[in-house]
Short mmCIF file of C-alpha atoms and ligand atoms in Angstrom, two decimals:
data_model
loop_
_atom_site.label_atom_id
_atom_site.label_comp_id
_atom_site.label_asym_id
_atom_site.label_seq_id
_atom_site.Cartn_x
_atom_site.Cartn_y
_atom_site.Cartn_z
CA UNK A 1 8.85 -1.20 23.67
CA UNK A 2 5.54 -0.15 25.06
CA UNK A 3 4.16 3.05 23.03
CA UNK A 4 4.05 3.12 19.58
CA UNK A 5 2.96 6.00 17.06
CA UNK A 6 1.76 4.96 13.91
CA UNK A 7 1.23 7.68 10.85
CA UNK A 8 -1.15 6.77 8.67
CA UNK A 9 -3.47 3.97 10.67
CA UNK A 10 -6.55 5.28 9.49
CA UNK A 11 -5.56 4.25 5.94
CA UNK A 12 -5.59 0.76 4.61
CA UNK A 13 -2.22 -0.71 5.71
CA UNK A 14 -2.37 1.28 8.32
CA UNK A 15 -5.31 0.18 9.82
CA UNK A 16 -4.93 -3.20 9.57
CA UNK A 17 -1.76 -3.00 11.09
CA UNK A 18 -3.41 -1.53 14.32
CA UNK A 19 -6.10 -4.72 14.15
CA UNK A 20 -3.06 -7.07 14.43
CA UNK A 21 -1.30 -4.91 16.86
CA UNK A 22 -4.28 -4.92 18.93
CA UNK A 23 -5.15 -8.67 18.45
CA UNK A 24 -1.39 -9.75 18.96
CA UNK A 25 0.51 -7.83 21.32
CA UNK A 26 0.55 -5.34 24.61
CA UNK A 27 1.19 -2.53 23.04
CA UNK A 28 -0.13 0.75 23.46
CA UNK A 29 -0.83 3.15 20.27
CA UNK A 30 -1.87 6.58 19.26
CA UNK A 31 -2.63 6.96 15.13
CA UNK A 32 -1.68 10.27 14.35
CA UNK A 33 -3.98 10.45 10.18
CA UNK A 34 -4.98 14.06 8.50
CA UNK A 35 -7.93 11.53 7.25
CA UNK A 36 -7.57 12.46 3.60
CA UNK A 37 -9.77 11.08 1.07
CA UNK A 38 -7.61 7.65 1.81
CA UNK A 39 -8.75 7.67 6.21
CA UNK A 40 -11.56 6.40 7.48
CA UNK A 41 -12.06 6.81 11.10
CA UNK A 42 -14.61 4.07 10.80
CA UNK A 43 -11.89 1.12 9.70
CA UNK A 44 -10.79 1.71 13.58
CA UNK A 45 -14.12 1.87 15.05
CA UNK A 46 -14.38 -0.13 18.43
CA UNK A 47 -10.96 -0.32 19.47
CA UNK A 48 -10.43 -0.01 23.85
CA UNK A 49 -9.65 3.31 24.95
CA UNK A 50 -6.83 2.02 27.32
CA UNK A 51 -4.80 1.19 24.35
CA UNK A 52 -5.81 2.55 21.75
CA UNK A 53 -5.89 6.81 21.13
CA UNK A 54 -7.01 8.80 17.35
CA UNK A 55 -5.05 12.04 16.64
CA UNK A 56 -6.26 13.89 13.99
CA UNK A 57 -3.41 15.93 12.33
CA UNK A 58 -1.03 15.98 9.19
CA UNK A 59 2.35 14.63 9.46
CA UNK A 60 3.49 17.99 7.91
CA UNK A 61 3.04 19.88 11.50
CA UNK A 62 6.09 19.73 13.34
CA UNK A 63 5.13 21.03 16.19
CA UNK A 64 1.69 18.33 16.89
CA UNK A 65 4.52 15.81 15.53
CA UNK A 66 7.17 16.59 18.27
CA UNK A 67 4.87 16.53 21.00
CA UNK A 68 3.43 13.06 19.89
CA UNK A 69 6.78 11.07 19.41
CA UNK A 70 8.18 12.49 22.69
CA UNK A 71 5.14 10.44 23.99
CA UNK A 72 6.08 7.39 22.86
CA UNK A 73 9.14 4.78 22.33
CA UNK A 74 8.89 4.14 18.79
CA UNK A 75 7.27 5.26 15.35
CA UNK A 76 5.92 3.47 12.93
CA UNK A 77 5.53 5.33 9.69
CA UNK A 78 2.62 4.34 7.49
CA UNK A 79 1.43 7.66 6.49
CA UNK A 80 1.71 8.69 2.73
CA UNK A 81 -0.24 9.47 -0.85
CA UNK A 82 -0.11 6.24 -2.08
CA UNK A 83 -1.91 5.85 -5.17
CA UNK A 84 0.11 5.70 -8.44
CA UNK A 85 -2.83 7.26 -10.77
CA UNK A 86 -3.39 10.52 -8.69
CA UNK A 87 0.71 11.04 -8.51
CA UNK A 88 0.16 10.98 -12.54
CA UNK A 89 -2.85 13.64 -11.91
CA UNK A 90 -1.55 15.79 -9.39
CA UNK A 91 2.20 14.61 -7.88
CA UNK A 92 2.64 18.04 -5.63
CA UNK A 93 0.64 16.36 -2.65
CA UNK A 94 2.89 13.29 -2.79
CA UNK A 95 5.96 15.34 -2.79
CA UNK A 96 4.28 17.13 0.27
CA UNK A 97 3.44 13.95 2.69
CA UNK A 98 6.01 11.33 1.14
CA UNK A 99 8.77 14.00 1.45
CA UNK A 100 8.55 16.99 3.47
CA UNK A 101 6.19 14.63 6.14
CA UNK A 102 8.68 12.07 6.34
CA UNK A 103 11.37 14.62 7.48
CA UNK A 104 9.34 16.39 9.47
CA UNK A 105 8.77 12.79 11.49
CA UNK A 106 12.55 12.32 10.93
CA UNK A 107 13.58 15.69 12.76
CA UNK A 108 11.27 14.71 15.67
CA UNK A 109 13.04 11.20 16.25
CA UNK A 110 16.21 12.35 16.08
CA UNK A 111 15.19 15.09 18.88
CA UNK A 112 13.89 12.71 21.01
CA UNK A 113 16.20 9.45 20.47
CA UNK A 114 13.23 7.61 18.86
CA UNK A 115 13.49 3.81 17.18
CA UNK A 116 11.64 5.07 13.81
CA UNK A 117 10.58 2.40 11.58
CA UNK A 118 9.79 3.09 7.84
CA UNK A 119 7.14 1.71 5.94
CA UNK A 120 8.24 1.96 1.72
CA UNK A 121 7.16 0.03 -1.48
CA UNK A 122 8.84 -2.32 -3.57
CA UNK A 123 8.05 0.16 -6.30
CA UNK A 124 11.24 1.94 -5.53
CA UNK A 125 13.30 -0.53 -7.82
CA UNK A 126 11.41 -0.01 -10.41
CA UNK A 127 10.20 -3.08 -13.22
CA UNK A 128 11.22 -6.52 -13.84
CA UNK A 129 11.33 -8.07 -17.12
CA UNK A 130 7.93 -10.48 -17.43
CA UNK A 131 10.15 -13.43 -18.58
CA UNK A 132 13.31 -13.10 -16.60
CA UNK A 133 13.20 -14.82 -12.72
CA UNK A 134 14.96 -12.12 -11.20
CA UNK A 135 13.31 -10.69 -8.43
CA UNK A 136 13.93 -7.45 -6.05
CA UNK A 137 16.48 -8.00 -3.39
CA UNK A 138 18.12 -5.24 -0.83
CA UNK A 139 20.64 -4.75 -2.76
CA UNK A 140 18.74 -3.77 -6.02
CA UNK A 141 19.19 -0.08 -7.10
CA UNK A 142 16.59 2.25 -6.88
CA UNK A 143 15.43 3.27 -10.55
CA UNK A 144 11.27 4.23 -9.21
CA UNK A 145 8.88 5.01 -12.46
CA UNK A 146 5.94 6.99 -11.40
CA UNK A 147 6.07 10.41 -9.08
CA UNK A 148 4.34 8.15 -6.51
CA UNK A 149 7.11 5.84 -6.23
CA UNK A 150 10.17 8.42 -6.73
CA UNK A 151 9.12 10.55 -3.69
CA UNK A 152 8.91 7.14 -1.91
CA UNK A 153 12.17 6.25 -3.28
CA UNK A 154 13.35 10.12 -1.57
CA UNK A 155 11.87 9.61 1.48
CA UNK A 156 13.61 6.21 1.58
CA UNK A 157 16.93 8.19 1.05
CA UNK A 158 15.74 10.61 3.35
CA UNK A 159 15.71 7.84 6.44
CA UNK A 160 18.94 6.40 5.49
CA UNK A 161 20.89 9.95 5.80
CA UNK A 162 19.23 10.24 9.05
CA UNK A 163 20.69 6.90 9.82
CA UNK A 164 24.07 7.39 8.76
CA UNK A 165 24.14 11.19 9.39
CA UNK A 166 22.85 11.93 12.82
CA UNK A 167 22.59 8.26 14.06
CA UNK A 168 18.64 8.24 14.08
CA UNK A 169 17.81 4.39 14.81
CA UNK A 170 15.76 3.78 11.95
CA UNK A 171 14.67 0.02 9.68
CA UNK A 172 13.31 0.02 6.45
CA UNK A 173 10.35 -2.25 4.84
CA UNK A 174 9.52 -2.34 1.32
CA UNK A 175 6.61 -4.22 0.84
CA UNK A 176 5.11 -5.90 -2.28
CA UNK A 177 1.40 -5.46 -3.15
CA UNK A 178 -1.09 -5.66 -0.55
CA UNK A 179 -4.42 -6.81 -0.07
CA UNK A 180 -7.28 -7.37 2.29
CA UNK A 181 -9.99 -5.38 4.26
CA UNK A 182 -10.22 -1.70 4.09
CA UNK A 183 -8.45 -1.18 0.83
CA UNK A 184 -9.81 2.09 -0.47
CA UNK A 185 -12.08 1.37 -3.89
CA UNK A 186 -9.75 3.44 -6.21
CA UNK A 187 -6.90 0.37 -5.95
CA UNK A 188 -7.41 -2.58 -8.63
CA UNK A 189 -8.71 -5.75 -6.46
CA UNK A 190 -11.36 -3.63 -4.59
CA UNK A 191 -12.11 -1.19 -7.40
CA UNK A 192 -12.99 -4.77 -9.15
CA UNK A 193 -15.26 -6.19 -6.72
CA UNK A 194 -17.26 -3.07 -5.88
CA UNK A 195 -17.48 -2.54 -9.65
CA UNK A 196 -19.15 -6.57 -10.28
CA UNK A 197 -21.51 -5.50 -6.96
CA UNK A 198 -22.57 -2.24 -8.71
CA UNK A 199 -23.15 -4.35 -11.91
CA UNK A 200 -20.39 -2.64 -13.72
CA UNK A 201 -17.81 -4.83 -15.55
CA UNK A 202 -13.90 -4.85 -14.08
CA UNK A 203 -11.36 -2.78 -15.93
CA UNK A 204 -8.33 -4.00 -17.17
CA UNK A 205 -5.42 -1.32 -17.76
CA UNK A 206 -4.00 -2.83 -21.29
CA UNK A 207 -2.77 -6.25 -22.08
CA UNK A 208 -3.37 -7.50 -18.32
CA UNK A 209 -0.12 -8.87 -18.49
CA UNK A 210 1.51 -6.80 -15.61
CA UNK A 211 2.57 -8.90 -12.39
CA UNK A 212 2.49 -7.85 -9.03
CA UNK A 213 3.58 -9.74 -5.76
CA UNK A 214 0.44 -10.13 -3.64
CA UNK A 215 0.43 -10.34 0.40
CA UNK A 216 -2.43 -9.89 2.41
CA UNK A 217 -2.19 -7.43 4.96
CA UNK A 218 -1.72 -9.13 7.90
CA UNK A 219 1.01 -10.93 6.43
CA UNK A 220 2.47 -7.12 5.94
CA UNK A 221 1.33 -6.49 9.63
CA UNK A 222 3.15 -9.36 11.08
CA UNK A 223 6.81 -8.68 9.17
CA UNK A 224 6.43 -4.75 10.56
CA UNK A 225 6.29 -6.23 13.91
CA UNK A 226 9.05 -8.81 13.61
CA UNK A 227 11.29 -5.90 12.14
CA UNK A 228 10.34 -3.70 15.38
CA UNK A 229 11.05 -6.62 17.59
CA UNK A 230 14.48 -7.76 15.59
CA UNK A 231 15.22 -5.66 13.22
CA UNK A 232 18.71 -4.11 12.93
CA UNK A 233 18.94 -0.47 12.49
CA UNK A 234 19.97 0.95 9.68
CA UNK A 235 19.30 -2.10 8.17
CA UNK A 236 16.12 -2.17 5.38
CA UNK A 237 14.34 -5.49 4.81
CA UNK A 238 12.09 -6.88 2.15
CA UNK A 239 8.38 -8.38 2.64
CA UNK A 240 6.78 -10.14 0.29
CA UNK A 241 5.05 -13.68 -0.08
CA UNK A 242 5.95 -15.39 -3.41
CA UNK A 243 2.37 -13.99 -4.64
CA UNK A 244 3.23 -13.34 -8.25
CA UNK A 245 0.02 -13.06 -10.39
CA UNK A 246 -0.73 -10.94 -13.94
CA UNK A 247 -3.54 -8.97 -13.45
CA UNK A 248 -5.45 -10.94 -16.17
CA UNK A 249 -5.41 -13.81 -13.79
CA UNK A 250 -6.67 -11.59 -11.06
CA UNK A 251 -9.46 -10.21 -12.56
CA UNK A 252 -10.40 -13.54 -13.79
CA UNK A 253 -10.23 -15.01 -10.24
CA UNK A 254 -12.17 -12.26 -8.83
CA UNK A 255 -15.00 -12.27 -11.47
CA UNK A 256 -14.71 -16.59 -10.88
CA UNK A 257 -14.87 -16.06 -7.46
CA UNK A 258 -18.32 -13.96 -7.83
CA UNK A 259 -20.14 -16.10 -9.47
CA UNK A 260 -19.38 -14.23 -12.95
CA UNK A 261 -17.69 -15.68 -16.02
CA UNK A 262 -14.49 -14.98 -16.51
CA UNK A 263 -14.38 -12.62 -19.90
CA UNK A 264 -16.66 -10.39 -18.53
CA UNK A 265 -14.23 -7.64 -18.20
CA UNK A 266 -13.03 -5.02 -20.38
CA UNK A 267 -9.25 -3.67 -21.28
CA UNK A 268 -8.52 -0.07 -21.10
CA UNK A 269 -5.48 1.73 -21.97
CA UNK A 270 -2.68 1.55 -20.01
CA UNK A 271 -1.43 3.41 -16.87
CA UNK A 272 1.66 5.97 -18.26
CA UNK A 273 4.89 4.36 -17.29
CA UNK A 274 3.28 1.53 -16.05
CA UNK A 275 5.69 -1.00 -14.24
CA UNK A 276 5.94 -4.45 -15.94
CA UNK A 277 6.06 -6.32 -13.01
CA UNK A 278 7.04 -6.64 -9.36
CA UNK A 279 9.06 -9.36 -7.50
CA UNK A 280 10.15 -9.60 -3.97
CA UNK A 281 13.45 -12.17 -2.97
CA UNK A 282 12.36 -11.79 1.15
CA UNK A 283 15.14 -14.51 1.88
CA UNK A 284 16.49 -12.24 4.81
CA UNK A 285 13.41 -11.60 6.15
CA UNK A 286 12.83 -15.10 6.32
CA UNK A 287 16.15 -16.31 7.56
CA UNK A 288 17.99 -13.37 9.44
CA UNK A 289 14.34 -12.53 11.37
CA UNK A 290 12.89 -16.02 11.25
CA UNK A 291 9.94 -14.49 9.49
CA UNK A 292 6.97 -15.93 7.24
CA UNK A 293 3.82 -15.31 5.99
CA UNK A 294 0.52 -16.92 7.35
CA UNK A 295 -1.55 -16.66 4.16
CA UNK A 296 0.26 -17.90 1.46
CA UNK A 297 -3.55 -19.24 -0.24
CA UNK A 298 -3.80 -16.30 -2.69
CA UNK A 299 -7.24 -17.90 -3.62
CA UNK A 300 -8.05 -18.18 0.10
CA UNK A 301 -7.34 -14.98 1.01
CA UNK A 302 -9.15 -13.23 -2.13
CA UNK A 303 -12.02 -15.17 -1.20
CA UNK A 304 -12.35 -13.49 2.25
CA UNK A 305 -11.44 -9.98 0.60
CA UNK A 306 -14.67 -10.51 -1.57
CA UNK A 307 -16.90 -11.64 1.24
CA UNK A 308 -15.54 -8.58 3.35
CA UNK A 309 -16.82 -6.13 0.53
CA UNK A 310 -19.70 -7.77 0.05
CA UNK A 311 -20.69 -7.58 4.15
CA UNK A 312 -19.11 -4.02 4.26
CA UNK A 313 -20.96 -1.78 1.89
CA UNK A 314 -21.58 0.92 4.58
CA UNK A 315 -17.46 1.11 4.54
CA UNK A 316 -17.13 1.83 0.90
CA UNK A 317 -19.81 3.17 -0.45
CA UNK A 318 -19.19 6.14 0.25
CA UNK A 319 -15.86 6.51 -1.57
CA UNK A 320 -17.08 4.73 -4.72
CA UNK A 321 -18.66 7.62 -6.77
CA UNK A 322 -15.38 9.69 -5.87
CA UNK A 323 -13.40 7.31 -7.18
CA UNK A 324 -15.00 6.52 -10.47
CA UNK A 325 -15.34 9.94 -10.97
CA UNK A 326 -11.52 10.52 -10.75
CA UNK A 327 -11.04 8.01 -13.58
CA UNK A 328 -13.49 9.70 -15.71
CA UNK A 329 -11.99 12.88 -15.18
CA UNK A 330 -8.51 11.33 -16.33
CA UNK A 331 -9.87 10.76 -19.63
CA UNK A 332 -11.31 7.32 -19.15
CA UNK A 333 -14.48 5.91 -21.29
CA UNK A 334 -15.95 3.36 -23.27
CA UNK A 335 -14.72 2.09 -26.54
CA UNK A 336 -15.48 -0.78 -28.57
CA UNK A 337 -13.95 -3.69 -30.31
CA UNK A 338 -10.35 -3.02 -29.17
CA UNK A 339 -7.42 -6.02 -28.61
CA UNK A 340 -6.88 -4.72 -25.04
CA UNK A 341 -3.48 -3.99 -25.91
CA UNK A 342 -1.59 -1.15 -24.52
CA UNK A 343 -2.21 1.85 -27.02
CA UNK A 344 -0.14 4.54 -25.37
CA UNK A 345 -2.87 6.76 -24.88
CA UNK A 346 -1.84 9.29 -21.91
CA UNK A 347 -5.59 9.10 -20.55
CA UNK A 348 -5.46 6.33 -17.57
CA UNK A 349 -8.15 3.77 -17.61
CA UNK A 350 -9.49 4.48 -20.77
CA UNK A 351 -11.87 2.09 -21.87
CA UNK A 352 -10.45 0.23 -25.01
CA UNK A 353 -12.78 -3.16 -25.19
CA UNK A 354 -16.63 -4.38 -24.28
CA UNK A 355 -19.04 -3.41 -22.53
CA UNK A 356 -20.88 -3.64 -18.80
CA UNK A 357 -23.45 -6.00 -18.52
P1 NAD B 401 -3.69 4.59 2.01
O1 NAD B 401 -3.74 5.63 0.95
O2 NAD B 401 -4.79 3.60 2.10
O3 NAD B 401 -3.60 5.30 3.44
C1 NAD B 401 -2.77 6.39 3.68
C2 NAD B 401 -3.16 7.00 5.03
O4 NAD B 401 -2.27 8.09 5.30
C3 NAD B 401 -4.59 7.57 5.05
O5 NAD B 401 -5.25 7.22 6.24
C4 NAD B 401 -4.37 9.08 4.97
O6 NAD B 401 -5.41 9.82 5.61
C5 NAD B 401 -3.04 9.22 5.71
N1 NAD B 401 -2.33 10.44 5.33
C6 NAD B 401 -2.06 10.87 4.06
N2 NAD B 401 -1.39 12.04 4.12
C7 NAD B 401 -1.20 12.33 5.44
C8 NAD B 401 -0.57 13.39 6.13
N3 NAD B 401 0.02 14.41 5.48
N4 NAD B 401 -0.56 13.37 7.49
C9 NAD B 401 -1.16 12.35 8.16
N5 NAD B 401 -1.79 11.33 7.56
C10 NAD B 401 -1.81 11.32 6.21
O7 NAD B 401 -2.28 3.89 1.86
P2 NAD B 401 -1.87 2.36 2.12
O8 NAD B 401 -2.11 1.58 0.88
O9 NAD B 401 -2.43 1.92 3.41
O10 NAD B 401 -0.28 2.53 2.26
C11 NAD B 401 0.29 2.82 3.52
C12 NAD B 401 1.79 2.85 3.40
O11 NAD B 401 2.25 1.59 2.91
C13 NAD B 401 2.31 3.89 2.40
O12 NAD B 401 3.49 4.45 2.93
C14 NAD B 401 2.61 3.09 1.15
O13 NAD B 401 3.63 3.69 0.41
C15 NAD B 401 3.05 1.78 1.76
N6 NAD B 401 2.87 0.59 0.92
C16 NAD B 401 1.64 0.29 0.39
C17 NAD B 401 1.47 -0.89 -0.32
C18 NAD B 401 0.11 -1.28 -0.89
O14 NAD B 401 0.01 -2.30 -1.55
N7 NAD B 401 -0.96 -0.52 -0.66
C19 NAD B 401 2.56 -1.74 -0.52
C20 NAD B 401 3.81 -1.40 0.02
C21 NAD B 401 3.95 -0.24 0.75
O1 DAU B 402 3.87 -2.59 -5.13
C1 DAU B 402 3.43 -1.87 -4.01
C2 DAU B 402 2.47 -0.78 -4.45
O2 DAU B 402 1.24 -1.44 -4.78
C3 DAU B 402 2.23 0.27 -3.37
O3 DAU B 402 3.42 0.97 -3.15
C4 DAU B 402 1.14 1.26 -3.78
O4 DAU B 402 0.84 2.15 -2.74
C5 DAU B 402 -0.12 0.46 -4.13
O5 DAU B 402 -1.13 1.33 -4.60
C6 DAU B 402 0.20 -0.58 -5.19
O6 DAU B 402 0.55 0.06 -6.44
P1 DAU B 402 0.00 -0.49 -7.85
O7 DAU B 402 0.04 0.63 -8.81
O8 DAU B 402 0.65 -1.77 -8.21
O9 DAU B 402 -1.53 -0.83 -7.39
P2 DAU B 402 -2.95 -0.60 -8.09
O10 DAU B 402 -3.95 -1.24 -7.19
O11 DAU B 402 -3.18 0.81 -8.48
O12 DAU B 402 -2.82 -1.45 -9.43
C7 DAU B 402 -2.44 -2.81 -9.40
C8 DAU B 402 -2.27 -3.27 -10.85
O13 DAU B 402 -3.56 -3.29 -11.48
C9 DAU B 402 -1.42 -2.34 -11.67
O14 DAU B 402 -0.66 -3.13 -12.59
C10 DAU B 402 -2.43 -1.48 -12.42
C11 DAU B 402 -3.59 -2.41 -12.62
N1 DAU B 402 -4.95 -1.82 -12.62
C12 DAU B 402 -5.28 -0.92 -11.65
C13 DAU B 402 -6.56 -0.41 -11.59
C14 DAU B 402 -6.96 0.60 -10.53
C15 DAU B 402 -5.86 -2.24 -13.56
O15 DAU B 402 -5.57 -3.07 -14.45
N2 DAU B 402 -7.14 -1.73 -13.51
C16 DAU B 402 -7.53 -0.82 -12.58
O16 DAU B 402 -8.72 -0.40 -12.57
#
C-alpha cells in the first residue's frame, strides 16, 4: 500500500496520525478536512510536499470524494463531529458527517475496489457499571447514549453492510479516549489546562466519578497502522491501553502536575446521559495483530500534554473564547456551596461548586 487518504487529518486524531505516518513509514498521503471549527491547517504545518498533499473539502461531496479515492490505494476515515456536548446542542451536523459522509466515502470505495479502514469510538457500547470489571470487547452490543455516539454507532453499521453487502474491504477500530497534542480546547484534559493557564479553575461535570480509558494518540496512531498492515477485513478491532482513570483523578493530576493544589477545581452539573464509564478488553489487538501500546505512563504522557499547551499557545488560543462561550451558552455558570453531585440539571457544565482563583 503506497497512497493513503485520510478524512479528517486536520483534526486532532487525525493529525497526529499523519505525524506518525510521516515519522514511521513510506507512505504517501493526501488529507481531504472541510476545516470546521475542529481543523487546523496549522497542526500539519511543515510537512514535505513529496508526501504529503491538503485538500480542502467536506466528505459530504461525492463527486471531490470519488476523484480523491480513485487516487489512492486505501482510506483511512478519521473525519467526523466528534464532540458529545455539541451533539446534545445541535445533533443535525453529526447526523450529516458521521452518516451521510461516511456513505458517501463508502459508495466511492466500493466504485473503485478501495481497502477502507474505519475509525469509530468505544462509545458505541454504551456504559459500564463503575464497580463491575467488565470491560468492552468485539462482541459487546451496541446500546450508544448520546446523538454523538448513535450516529457513530450508524455509521459503524453502515461499513459493515458495505462489507457484507457489496464486498467493500473494510476494518473497523473503536478506540478508547484519546489524548495528546492538538486536542481542540472544548475536550476535558485540554479544556483543563488552558483553563489553569488562563487562571480559571478546571470544571468538573458532577461527582467526577466517571471513568474513561485513556491512550495517547500515538498509541491510537500506531494500532490504525497495524490494522492497515494486518488487519482482516470485515473484521473490527478494539484499541485501548488499560488507561482507566475517574475524572476526579484527572483533574487532580493535571492541577498536581501544574504546580496547583489539587481542590482547586469546581463541580458542575452533569453532562445529560452521561456515560458511567468506558473500558476497552484489546486482547485481539494484542494477540491476533501482535499489537501494543508505547505509552502506557499515563502520568508521563499527561506531563508532555501539559508542556505541549504550555509551548503552544499560538495553536489554541484562538479556539479558547469559542469554546467557553459554547458552554456558557448551554446554560453553564457559577454557583456556590454545592456537593458536586450530579443534580440532573439539563444545562451542561453548569457550575455547581467554588470559585476561580
Ligand atoms: P476532531 O473533532 O478533533 O477532528 C475532526 C476533523 O474532521 C476536523 O479536522 C474537522 O475539520 C473534520 N471534519 C468534520 N466534518 C467534516 C466533513 N464533513 N468533511 C471533512 N472533514 C470534516 O475529532 P477527533 O477527536 O480527532 O476524532 C477523530 C475521529 O476519531 C472521529 O471519527 C472520532 O469519532 C474518533 N474517535 C475519537 C476519540 C477521541 O478520544 N477524541 C476516540 C475514539 C474515536
Ligand atoms: O471514548 C471515546 C470518546 O472520547 C470519543 O469518541 C469522543 O470523540 C471524545 O470526545 C471522547 O468523548 P468524551 O465525552 O468521553 O470526552 P470529553 O473530553 O468531552 O469528556 C471526558 C470526560 O470528562 C467525560 O466524562 C465528561 C467529562 N468532562 C468534560 C468536560 C469538557 C468534565 O468533567 N468537564 C469538562 O469540562
Amino acid at each position: 500500500m503506497l497512497r493513503l487518504l485520510v478524512t479528517g487529518g486536520a483534526g486532532f486524531i487525525g493529525a497526529n496520525f499523519i505525524h506518525y505516518v510521516m515519522a514511521h513509514t513510506d507512505l504517501q498521503v493526501v488529507v481531504l478536512d472541510k476545516l470546521t471549527y475542529a481543523g487546523h491547517e496549522s497542526s500539519l504545518a511543515g510537512l514535505p510536499t513529496d508526501r504529503f498533499r491538503f485538500v480542502k473539502g467536506d466528505i459530504c461531496d461525492a463527486e471531490l470524494v470519488d476523484s480523491l479515492v480513485a487516487g489512492v490505494d486505501a482510506v483511512v476515515h478519521y473525519a467526523a463531529e466528534s464532540h458529545n456536548d455539541n451533539s446534545l446542542a445541535d445533533p443535525l451536523p453529526f447526523l450529516q458527517t458521521n452518516i451521510m459522509g461516511t456513505y458517501v466515502l463508502l459508495d466511492a470505495v466500493r466504485k473503485h475496489g478501495k481497502r477502507f479502514h474505519h475509525i469509530s469510538t468505544d462509545e458505541v457500547y454504551g456504559e459500564l457499571a463503575l464497580d463491575e470489571p467488565q470491560r468492552f470487547t468485539e462482541h459487546t452490543p451496541y446500546n450508544p447514549s448520546s446523538p454523538y455516539s448513535s450516529t457513530k454507532a450508524g455509521s459503524d453499521l453502515l461499513v459493515r453492510a458495505w462489507v457484507r453487502s457489496f464486498g467493500v474491504e473494510a476494518t473497523i477500530s473503536n478506540c478508547s479516549n484519546n489524548y495528546g497534542p492538538f486536542q481542540h480546547v472544548e475536550k476535558f484534559i485540554p479544556r483543563q489546562i488552558t483553563n489553569i493557564i488562563d487562571g480559571v479553575r478546571p470544571r468538573l461535570y458532577g461527582s467526577g466519578e466517571n471513568v474513561r480509558d485513556w491512550i495517547h494518540a500515538d498509541d491510537h496512531s500506531s494500532a490504525v497502522l497495524r490494522i492497515l498492515e494486518r488487519g482482516v477485513p470485515g473484521e473490527t478491532y478494539l484499541i485501548g491501553a488499560d488507561g482507566e482513570r475517574n475524572n476526579k483523578d484527572v483533574i487532580e493530576a493535571i492541577l498536581v502536575g501544574m504546580g496547583q493544589p489539587a481542590d482547586a477545581y469546581d463541580h458542575v452539573t452533569d453532562r445529560p446521559g452521561h456515560d458511567l464509564r468506558y473500558a476497552i478488553d484489546s486482547s485481539r489487538l494484542r494477540t491476533e495483530l501482535g499489537w501494543a501500546p508505547s505509552h502506557a505512563d499515563f502520568a508521563v504522557g499527561l506531563a508532555g500534554t501539559i508542556a505541549w499547551y504550555r509551548d503552544n499557545e499560538d495553536w489554541w488560543r484562538g479556539q479558547k473564547s469559542a469554546a467557553e462561550a459554547k458552554y456558557s451558552s448551554a446554560g453553564e455558570q457559577v454557583q456556590h456551596g454545592a456537593s458536586g453531585q450530579a443534580s440532573g440539571a439539563a444545562a451542561t457544565g453548569q457550575v455547581i461548586s467554588g470559585q476561580v482563583g
